[in-house]
Coordinates of C-alpha atoms in Angstrom, one line a residue:
V1 CA 25.6 12.8 4.3
L2 CA 24.4 12.9 7.8
S3 CA 27.1 15.4 8.8
A4 CA 26.0 17.6 6.0
C5 CA 22.4 17.5 7.1
V6 CA 23.3 18.3 10.7
L7 CA 25.5 21.2 9.5
T8 CA 22.7 22.6 7.4
I9 CA 20.3 22.5 10.3
I10 CA 22.8 24.2 12.7
L11 CA 23.6 26.9 10.2
G12 CA 19.9 27.4 9.6
C13 CA 19.4 27.9 13.3
I14 CA 22.3 30.3 13.6
F15 CA 21.4 32.4 10.7
G16 CA 17.7 32.1 11.5
L17 CA 18.1 33.9 14.8
K18 CA 19.2 37.0 13.0
P19 CA 16.7 39.3 11.5
S20 CA 16.9 39.6 7.7
C21 CA 18.1 42.8 6.1
S22 CA 15.3 45.2 6.0
R23 CA 14.1 45.6 2.4
D24 CA 10.9 47.0 1.0
V25 CA 9.5 43.6 0.0
K26 CA 5.8 43.3 -0.2
T27 CA 5.4 39.7 -1.5
C28 CA 5.8 36.3 0.0
K29 CA 7.0 34.7 -3.3
G30 CA 10.3 32.9 -2.4
R31 CA 9.9 34.0 1.3
C32 CA 7.4 31.5 2.7
F33 CA 7.9 30.9 6.5
E34 CA 10.9 33.2 6.7
R35 CA 11.0 35.2 10.0
T36 CA 11.9 38.4 8.2
F37 CA 11.0 41.8 9.6
G38 CA 10.1 44.2 6.8
N39 CA 6.9 45.9 5.8
C40 CA 5.1 42.6 5.9
R41 CA 5.9 39.0 7.1
C42 CA 5.5 35.6 5.6
D43 CA 5.7 33.3 8.7
R44 CA 2.7 31.8 10.5
D45 CA 3.0 34.4 13.3
C46 CA 2.0 37.1 10.8
V47 CA -1.6 35.9 11.0
K48 CA -1.7 36.6 14.8
L49 CA 0.2 39.8 14.4
G50 CA -1.8 41.0 11.5
N51 CA 1.1 42.0 9.3
C52 CA 1.1 39.3 6.6
C53 CA 2.0 40.2 3.0
L54 CA -1.1 40.3 0.8
D55 CA -0.2 37.1 -1.0
F56 CA 0.7 35.1 2.1
Q57 CA -2.4 32.8 1.8
E58 CA -1.9 32.2 -1.9
A59 CA 1.9 31.8 -1.9
C60 CA 2.5 29.9 1.4
I61 CA -0.6 28.2 2.7
Q62 CA -2.0 26.7 -0.5
P63 CA 0.5 23.8 -1.3
E64 CA -0.3 23.6 -5.0
K65 CA 1.3 27.0 -5.4
C66 CA 4.7 25.7 -4.2
G67 CA 6.3 22.3 -4.9
T68 CA 4.8 18.9 -5.1
Y69 CA 2.0 17.7 -2.8
T70 CA -0.7 15.1 -2.4
P71 CA -4.2 15.6 -1.0
N72 CA -3.4 12.9 1.6
M73 CA -0.6 10.5 2.3
R74 CA -1.5 7.1 3.6
P75 CA 0.2 6.1 6.9
V76 CA 1.0 2.5 7.7
Y77 CA -1.2 0.4 10.0
P78 CA -1.5 1.0 13.0
T79 CA -1.8 4.7 12.5
K80 CA 0.2 5.4 15.7
T81 CA 3.0 8.0 16.0
F82 CA 6.1 6.0 16.6
P83 CA 5.5 3.1 14.1
N84 CA 4.9 5.7 11.4
H85 CA 7.9 7.8 12.3
Y86 CA 10.1 4.8 12.0
T87 CA 8.5 3.6 8.8
I88 CA 9.2 7.0 7.2
V89 CA 12.9 6.8 7.9
T90 CA 13.3 3.1 7.0
G91 CA 10.7 2.4 4.3
L92 CA 9.6 -0.7 6.2
Y93 CA 6.3 -1.9 7.5
P94 CA 6.0 -2.1 11.3
E95 CA 6.0 -5.9 11.1
S96 CA 9.4 -5.6 9.4
H97 CA 11.1 -2.9 11.5
G98 CA 9.6 -4.1 14.9
I99 CA 8.1 -0.9 16.2
I100 CA 4.6 -2.2 15.9
D101 CA 2.9 0.2 18.4
N102 CA 3.7 3.0 20.9
K103 CA 3.7 0.4 23.6
I104 CA 5.3 -3.1 22.8
Y105 CA 5.9 -6.3 24.6
D106 CA 8.7 -8.5 23.2
P107 CA 8.1 -12.2 24.2
H108 CA 11.6 -13.3 23.3
R109 CA 13.3 -10.7 25.6
N110 CA 10.5 -10.4 28.1
A111 CA 10.8 -6.7 27.9
S112 CA 8.3 -3.8 27.4
F113 CA 8.8 -0.7 25.3
S114 CA 7.1 2.6 25.6
L115 CA 8.0 6.2 24.9
K116 CA 8.1 6.9 28.6
N117 CA 10.6 4.2 29.8
A118 CA 14.3 3.8 29.3
E119 CA 13.8 0.8 27.0
K120 CA 13.3 3.2 24.1
F121 CA 17.0 3.8 24.1
N122 CA 17.8 0.0 23.7
P123 CA 18.9 -0.5 20.0
Q124 CA 17.5 -4.1 20.0
W125 CA 14.0 -2.7 19.5
Y126 CA 14.9 -1.0 16.3
Q127 CA 15.1 -3.2 13.2
G128 CA 15.9 -1.9 9.8
Q129 CA 18.3 0.9 8.7
P130 CA 16.9 4.4 9.2
V131 CA 18.0 7.2 6.8
I132 CA 18.2 9.7 9.7
L133 CA 19.0 8.4 13.2
A134 CA 17.8 11.3 15.2
L135 CA 15.3 14.1 14.6
Q136 CA 14.7 16.6 17.4
R137 CA 12.6 19.7 17.8
V138 CA 11.9 19.9 14.1
D139 CA 8.7 22.0 14.5
N140 CA 10.5 24.8 16.3
I141 CA 13.4 25.2 13.8
V142 CA 11.6 25.0 10.5
G143 CA 11.0 28.8 10.4
M144 CA 14.6 29.6 11.4
L145 CA 16.0 27.0 9.0
M146 CA 14.1 28.5 6.1
D147 CA 15.3 32.0 7.0
G148 CA 18.9 30.9 7.3
L149 CA 18.8 29.1 4.0
K150 CA 17.4 32.2 2.3
Q151 CA 20.2 34.4 3.7
M152 CA 22.8 32.0 2.5
N153 CA 21.1 31.8 -0.9
L154 CA 20.6 28.1 -0.5
H155 CA 16.8 28.0 -0.5
K156 CA 16.7 27.0 -4.2
C157 CA 19.5 24.4 -3.8
L158 CA 18.0 22.1 -1.2
N159 CA 15.1 19.7 -1.3
I160 CA 12.8 20.0 1.7
I161 CA 10.1 17.5 2.6
L162 CA 7.3 18.3 5.1
L163 CA 5.2 15.4 6.2
S164 CA 3.3 14.0 9.1
D165 CA 2.8 10.5 10.6
H166 CA -1.0 10.5 10.8
V167 CA -4.0 12.7 11.5
D168 CA -6.2 12.5 14.6
Y169 CA -10.0 12.6 14.5
Q170 CA -12.4 14.0 17.1
H171 CA -15.5 12.8 19.0
V172 CA -14.2 9.4 20.1
T173 CA -17.1 7.5 21.7
R174 CA -17.6 7.0 25.4
Q175 CA -18.9 3.5 25.2
L176 CA -18.6 0.2 23.4
T177 CA -21.1 -2.5 22.7
C178 CA -20.9 -5.9 21.2
I179 CA -24.3 -7.3 21.9
D180 CA -25.9 -7.0 18.5
P181 CA -25.0 -7.7 14.8
D182 CA -24.1 -4.0 14.3
Q183 CA -21.3 -4.0 16.9
H184 CA -18.5 -1.6 16.2
F185 CA -15.6 -3.9 16.6
K186 CA -14.5 -7.3 15.4
A187 CA -12.0 -9.7 16.8
F188 CA -9.5 -11.2 14.4
M189 CA -6.7 -13.7 14.5
K190 CA -3.9 -11.6 13.0
E191 CA -3.5 -13.8 10.0
F192 CA -7.1 -12.9 8.9
L193 CA -6.5 -9.1 9.0
P194 CA -6.5 -7.4 5.6
K195 CA -3.3 -8.0 3.8
R196 CA -3.0 -4.3 3.1
F197 CA -2.2 -3.8 6.8
H198 CA 1.0 -5.9 6.6
Y199 CA 0.6 -6.4 10.3
V200 CA 1.2 -10.1 11.0
S201 CA 4.8 -11.2 10.5
N202 CA 6.4 -10.2 13.8
D203 CA 6.3 -12.0 17.1
R204 CA 5.7 -8.7 18.9
I205 CA 2.3 -8.5 17.3
E206 CA -0.2 -10.4 19.5
Q207 CA -2.3 -13.2 18.1
V208 CA -5.7 -11.6 18.7
H209 CA -6.4 -8.2 17.2
F210 CA -9.5 -5.9 17.6
Y211 CA -10.5 -3.9 14.5
L212 CA -12.7 -0.9 15.3
D213 CA -15.0 1.3 13.3
P214 CA -14.3 5.0 13.0
Q215 CA -14.9 7.0 16.2
W216 CA -14.6 3.9 18.4
Q217 CA -12.0 2.7 20.8
L218 CA -11.7 -0.4 22.9
A219 CA -10.5 -0.7 26.6
R220 CA -10.6 -3.3 29.3
K221 CA -12.3 -0.9 31.7
P222 CA -13.6 2.7 31.5
S223 CA -10.6 4.2 33.3
E224 CA -8.3 3.1 30.4
V225 CA -10.3 4.9 27.7
K226 CA -8.0 7.7 26.3
Y227 CA -8.6 11.0 24.5
C228 CA -12.4 11.0 24.9
N229 CA -12.5 14.8 24.5
G230 CA -9.8 15.1 21.9
G231 CA -8.1 13.4 19.1
F232 CA -7.3 9.7 18.6
H233 CA -5.2 7.6 16.2
G234 CA -4.4 4.0 15.4
S235 CA -7.4 3.3 13.2
D236 CA -7.6 1.8 9.7
N237 CA -4.9 3.6 7.7
R238 CA -7.4 3.8 4.8
F239 CA -9.9 6.0 6.8
M240 CA -9.9 9.6 5.4
S241 CA -9.5 10.8 9.0
M242 CA -6.2 9.0 9.3
Q243 CA -4.5 10.4 6.2
A244 CA -1.3 12.4 6.6
L245 CA 0.5 15.4 5.1
F246 CA 3.1 15.4 2.3
I247 CA 4.6 18.5 0.7
G248 CA 7.9 18.3 -1.3
F249 CA 9.7 21.6 -2.1
G250 CA 13.0 22.2 -3.7
P251 CA 15.0 21.9 -7.0
G252 CA 14.4 18.1 -7.1
F253 CA 10.6 18.3 -7.0
K254 CA 8.2 19.3 -9.6
F255 CA 6.5 22.7 -9.3
K256 CA 2.8 23.3 -8.6
T257 CA 2.1 19.6 -9.0
Q258 CA -0.7 17.5 -7.3
V259 CA -0.3 13.7 -7.2
D260 CA -2.5 10.8 -6.1
P261 CA -2.2 9.6 -2.5
F262 CA 0.6 7.1 -1.7
E263 CA 1.9 5.2 1.3
N264 CA 4.6 6.5 3.5
I265 CA 6.8 3.4 3.0
E266 CA 7.7 5.0 -0.3
I267 CA 9.3 8.1 1.3
Y268 CA 12.5 6.3 2.2
N269 CA 13.4 5.5 -1.4
L270 CA 12.5 9.1 -2.4
I271 CA 14.8 10.6 0.2
C272 CA 17.7 8.2 -0.9
D273 CA 17.2 9.3 -4.5
L274 CA 17.3 13.0 -3.5
L275 CA 20.5 12.4 -1.5
G276 CA 22.1 10.3 -4.3
I277 CA 22.6 7.2 -2.1
T278 CA 21.6 3.6 -2.6
P279 CA 18.6 2.6 -0.4
A280 CA 18.8 -0.4 1.9
Y281 CA 16.3 -3.2 1.6
N282 CA 12.8 -1.9 2.4
N283 CA 9.1 -2.6 1.7
G284 CA 8.7 0.3 -0.7
T285 CA 8.5 0.0 -4.5
H286 CA 11.5 1.9 -5.8
G287 CA 10.5 4.2 -8.7
S288 CA 6.8 4.5 -7.8
L289 CA 7.3 8.1 -6.8
N290 CA 9.3 9.1 -9.8
H291 CA 6.4 11.3 -10.9
L292 CA 7.2 13.7 -8.0
L293 CA 10.7 14.4 -9.3
K294 CA 11.9 16.7 -12.0
N295 CA 14.7 14.4 -13.0
P296 CA 14.3 10.9 -11.6
V297 CA 17.6 9.1 -11.0
Y298 CA 16.3 5.6 -10.7
V299 CA 14.9 3.9 -13.7
P300 CA 12.8 0.8 -12.7
R301 CA 12.3 -2.2 -14.9
H302 CA 9.8 -5.0 -15.0
P303 CA 11.0 -8.2 -13.3
E304 CA 12.2 -10.9 -15.7
E305 CA 10.1 -14.0 -16.2
E306 CA 11.4 -16.8 -14.0
S307 CA 9.4 -19.7 -15.5
H308 CA 8.0 -20.4 -19.0
P309 CA 5.3 -22.7 -20.4
S310 CA 6.6 -26.2 -21.0
V311 CA 6.2 -27.6 -24.5
Y312 CA 6.5 -31.3 -25.2
P313 CA 5.6 -31.9 -28.9
L314 CA 4.5 -35.4 -29.9
L315 CA 7.3 -36.7 -32.1
K316 CA 5.8 -40.1 -33.0
T317 CA 2.1 -41.0 -33.3
T318 CA 2.6 -44.8 -33.6
S319 CA 3.7 -47.3 -31.0
S320 CA 7.1 -49.0 -31.4
L321 CA 6.0 -52.0 -29.4
D322 CA 4.6 -55.1 -31.1
I323 CA 1.4 -55.8 -29.3
G324 CA 0.5 -58.8 -31.4
C325 CA -2.4 -57.4 -33.4
S326 CA -3.0 -55.6 -36.6
C327 CA -6.0 -54.5 -38.7
D328 CA -6.6 -53.2 -42.2
L329 CA -7.7 -49.6 -42.1
A330 CA -9.2 -49.7 -45.6
G331 CA -12.9 -49.2 -45.7
L332 CA -13.2 -48.2 -42.1
P333 CA -15.3 -45.1 -41.2
I334 CA -13.2 -42.0 -40.4
R335 CA -14.1 -42.1 -36.7
D336 CA -12.2 -45.3 -36.2
F337 CA -8.9 -44.0 -37.5
Q338 CA -6.1 -43.5 -35.0
Q339 CA -6.5 -40.2 -33.2
Q340 CA -3.6 -38.1 -32.0
L341 CA -4.2 -37.0 -28.4
N342 CA -1.7 -34.4 -27.2
H343 CA -2.0 -33.5 -23.5
T344 CA 0.6 -30.7 -23.5
A345 CA 0.5 -27.4 -25.4
S346 CA 2.0 -27.6 -28.9
E347 CA 4.2 -24.8 -30.3
D348 CA 1.5 -23.6 -32.8
L349 CA -1.4 -23.7 -30.3
R350 CA -4.3 -21.4 -31.3
K351 CA -6.2 -20.4 -28.2
D352 CA -9.9 -20.5 -28.2
T353 CA -11.5 -17.2 -27.4
K354 CA -14.0 -18.9 -25.1
S355 CA -11.3 -20.5 -23.0
S356 CA -10.8 -17.2 -21.0
Y357 CA -14.2 -17.9 -19.3
E358 CA -12.8 -21.1 -17.8
A359 CA -11.1 -19.0 -15.2
L360 CA -14.5 -18.5 -13.6
F361 CA -14.5 -22.1 -12.7
N362 CA -11.3 -22.3 -10.7
S363 CA -13.3 -23.5 -7.7
N364 CA -13.3 -26.8 -9.6
I365 CA -9.5 -26.8 -9.8
V366 CA -8.6 -25.8 -6.2
P367 CA -10.5 -26.5 -3.0
M368 CA -13.0 -23.9 -1.9
Y369 CA -15.1 -24.0 1.3
H370 CA -18.8 -24.2 0.8
E371 CA -19.5 -21.0 2.8
F372 CA -16.8 -19.1 0.9
K373 CA -18.5 -20.1 -2.4
V374 CA -21.5 -18.0 -1.3
L375 CA -19.3 -14.9 -1.3
W376 CA -17.4 -15.9 -4.4
N377 CA -20.5 -16.7 -6.5
Y378 CA -22.3 -13.5 -5.4
F379 CA -19.3 -11.4 -6.4
Y380 CA -19.2 -12.9 -9.9
D381 CA -22.9 -13.1 -10.4
V382 CA -23.9 -9.7 -9.0
L383 CA -21.0 -7.4 -8.1
L384 CA -18.8 -8.0 -11.1
P385 CA -21.5 -7.1 -13.7
K386 CA -22.1 -3.9 -11.7
Y387 CA -18.4 -3.0 -12.0
T388 CA -18.3 -4.0 -15.6
L389 CA -21.2 -1.7 -16.5
A390 CA -19.9 1.2 -14.5
R391 CA -16.4 1.0 -16.0
N392 CA -17.3 0.0 -19.6
G393 CA -15.8 -3.4 -19.2
V394 CA -13.1 -4.8 -16.9
N395 CA -10.3 -7.3 -17.2
V396 CA -10.5 -10.0 -14.5
V397 CA -7.7 -12.0 -13.1
S398 CA -8.4 -14.2 -10.1
G399 CA -6.8 -17.2 -8.4
P400 CA -5.7 -18.8 -5.2
V401 CA -3.1 -17.5 -2.7
F402 CA -1.0 -19.8 -0.5
D403 CA 0.5 -17.8 2.4
Y404 CA 0.9 -20.5 5.1
D405 CA 3.5 -18.6 7.1
S406 CA 1.4 -15.3 6.9
N407 CA 4.3 -13.1 5.9
G408 CA 2.6 -11.6 2.9
L409 CA 5.1 -13.1 0.4
Y410 CA 4.9 -15.9 -2.2
D411 CA 5.2 -19.4 -0.7
T412 CA 7.3 -21.7 -2.8
P413 CA 5.8 -25.2 -3.5
E414 CA 8.5 -26.7 -1.1
K415 CA 7.4 -24.3 1.7
V416 CA 3.7 -25.0 1.1
K417 CA 4.3 -28.8 1.4
R418 CA 6.4 -28.3 4.5
L419 CA 3.8 -26.1 6.3
T420 CA 0.6 -27.8 5.3
R421 CA -0.9 -30.8 7.1
D422 CA -2.0 -32.6 3.9
P423 CA 0.5 -31.9 1.0
E424 CA -1.8 -33.8 -1.4
V425 CA -4.6 -31.3 -1.0
L426 CA -3.4 -27.7 -0.9
V427 CA -6.1 -25.5 0.5
P428 CA -5.6 -21.8 -0.4
T429 CA -5.3 -19.3 2.5
H430 CA -6.8 -16.5 0.4
Y431 CA -8.2 -15.8 -3.0
F432 CA -7.3 -12.8 -5.0
I433 CA -9.1 -10.8 -7.7
V434 CA -7.6 -8.0 -9.8
L435 CA -10.0 -5.8 -11.8
T436 CA -8.5 -3.6 -14.5
S437 CA -10.3 -1.0 -16.5
C438 CA -9.4 2.1 -18.6
K439 CA -9.2 5.4 -16.8
N440 CA -11.0 6.8 -19.8
I441 CA -14.3 4.9 -19.5
S442 CA -15.2 5.7 -23.1
Q443 CA -12.7 3.0 -24.0
T444 CA -12.9 -0.7 -23.1
P445 CA -9.9 -2.4 -21.5
L446 CA -8.9 -4.0 -24.9
Q447 CA -9.1 -0.6 -26.6
C448 CA -7.3 1.3 -23.8
E449 CA -4.0 3.0 -24.8
G450 CA -3.8 5.4 -21.9
A451 CA -3.8 5.1 -18.2
L452 CA -5.4 2.3 -16.3
D453 CA -7.5 1.9 -13.2
A454 CA -7.2 -1.1 -10.9
L455 CA -9.2 -2.5 -8.0
S456 CA -7.8 -5.5 -6.2
F457 CA -9.0 -7.8 -3.5
I458 CA -7.3 -10.4 -1.3
V459 CA -10.0 -12.2 0.7
P460 CA -9.2 -14.7 3.4
H461 CA -10.5 -18.2 2.6
R462 CA -12.4 -19.2 5.7
P463 CA -14.8 -22.0 6.3
D464 CA -17.6 -19.7 7.6
N465 CA -18.8 -16.1 7.2
S466 CA -18.7 -15.2 10.9
E467 CA -16.4 -12.2 10.1
S468 CA -19.4 -10.5 8.5
C469 CA -22.2 -11.6 10.9
A470 CA -23.8 -12.8 7.7
R471 CA -26.7 -14.6 9.4
H472 CA -28.1 -11.3 10.7
K473 CA -27.8 -9.4 7.4
H474 CA -30.1 -9.5 4.4
D475 CA -29.6 -9.0 0.6
F476 CA -26.0 -10.1 0.7
L477 CA -24.9 -6.6 1.6
W478 CA -22.2 -8.2 3.8
V479 CA -20.5 -9.5 0.7
E480 CA -19.7 -6.0 -0.6
E481 CA -18.7 -4.9 2.8
R482 CA -16.2 -7.7 3.2
M483 CA -14.8 -7.3 -0.3
R484 CA -14.3 -3.6 0.4
F485 CA -12.6 -4.4 3.7
H486 CA -10.2 -6.7 2.0
T487 CA -9.2 -4.4 -0.9
A488 CA -5.4 -4.4 -1.6
R489 CA -2.8 -3.0 -3.8
V490 CA -2.0 -4.8 -7.0
R491 CA 1.6 -4.9 -5.6
D492 CA 0.3 -6.9 -2.6
V493 CA -1.2 -9.5 -5.0
E494 CA 2.2 -9.7 -6.8
L495 CA 4.1 -10.2 -3.6
L496 CA 1.7 -13.1 -2.6
T497 CA 1.5 -14.9 -5.9
G498 CA 4.8 -14.2 -7.6
L499 CA 3.0 -12.8 -10.6
S500 CA 3.8 -9.5 -12.4
F501 CA 1.0 -7.5 -14.0
Y502 CA 0.8 -5.1 -16.9
Q503 CA 4.2 -6.0 -18.5
D504 CA 2.8 -5.5 -22.0
R505 CA 1.8 -1.9 -21.4
K506 CA 3.5 0.9 -23.3
Q507 CA 3.6 3.3 -20.4
P508 CA 6.9 3.9 -18.5
V509 CA 7.5 1.3 -15.8
S510 CA 7.4 4.0 -13.1
D511 CA 3.8 4.9 -14.2
I512 CA 2.9 1.2 -13.9
L513 CA 4.4 1.1 -10.4
Q514 CA 2.3 4.1 -9.4
L515 CA -0.8 2.1 -10.5
K516 CA 0.3 -1.0 -8.7
T517 CA 1.0 0.8 -5.4
Y518 CA -2.3 2.8 -5.4
L519 CA -5.0 2.0 -2.8
P520 CA -8.2 4.0 -2.7
T521 CA -9.3 5.6 0.5
F522 CA -12.9 5.9 1.7
P523 CA -14.8 8.5 3.7
M524 CA -15.4 7.8 7.4
E525 CA -19.0 6.5 7.8

């Protein structure tokens, strides 16, 4: 497969150096980015030369006119160049493939990695299995490649993906401050970072991490501040200014189709499906991008249930032991008759409709820090009714998370007991909430037969609220800010809890996976 890809690029370059046959063609349809020399051109140079075909803007610049695209693709955190490049070709988070930044220190090897030193050629830095091992000078050959494919009549036979690793934003600040409650950075132990970052489980990631607001950067001294008059990257991968490009064009992609944003860890599985090869293990959710393809080749399925409710019916209601006493039941009031007390669910259990509200009191079942209850209660008493009113009702599922090794995956009971100090009292590391509503807000969640909307949170369970500078803020605005900061995908909740949501829905599993992997972005403030 790799040899075929290399051969295609070489042939594209060879044929691309030759001018196309001169024909009286006045349209860019089917000719986008070709370097042809006729009455009008359809490559980007035509804008500078002033000889573009009349439909160049419509046919070639507007992506919805050609292939499948998304308004923005979410890079992984940190939104740096090399971590995202390697994520695209492996489908792994930086914590999984090891390229956690453009500059890395490995404490086990006592070695440093950067794009400027020879260590970048050492294969020990690169974990995971990339789908393409080397990409060089891509920007300079795209035009020649397209022209060559056109001349060989292959432009309608190959699938082409154009994407970027991240987007830079301008006007980076010249100063930092941390002397007031409105400081523009926060220091985190890495295990308290949002779970959506997936930026913990690698020894190359340092213990202390600084999170910065948009348009801010942190340096030890002024001389180390970079790009003050240009672009900058590395910020929260949910910022709109950090979103990347994705356009898919070719016989495998749908035509004139816009899709919701997705994360670039999903690209690897997409490429493997287009190439007809089996993907290696990765952090993507295979099948979540089936809606981009004309004819998906992989059909996902819901995971099978691994555990079932236990039933222990009471077979005998009287004791077989002779306890030396007896009494005549005749004439006794009914309250004194023997009562059957079953402590496990019976097979014909009829659930009380009011029992669903008992989930609101799970703080009585698992330990919860007093200061955390302030956040938890405000969410349920104030924020949840607001969401319910805005969405015409929401389905709420919440509970504890035990992630003692901070790897973002479900901890088995055996692992929890091994890693906790007191196995008798298991204190959750996080709490999760999943809110589900109907995309058509004229219907309630119980009535909804169409697409769903989901909003999820995974909030660190901490003994204080210092993360939010809560003492200096009024009206509990800090609660909504923190909940928003710790939003997550439904898929992240599943990975941490071992649960599987929405198995009773009638929609195709690929549509459900699209919902589970969706994470809303927010504008830069």
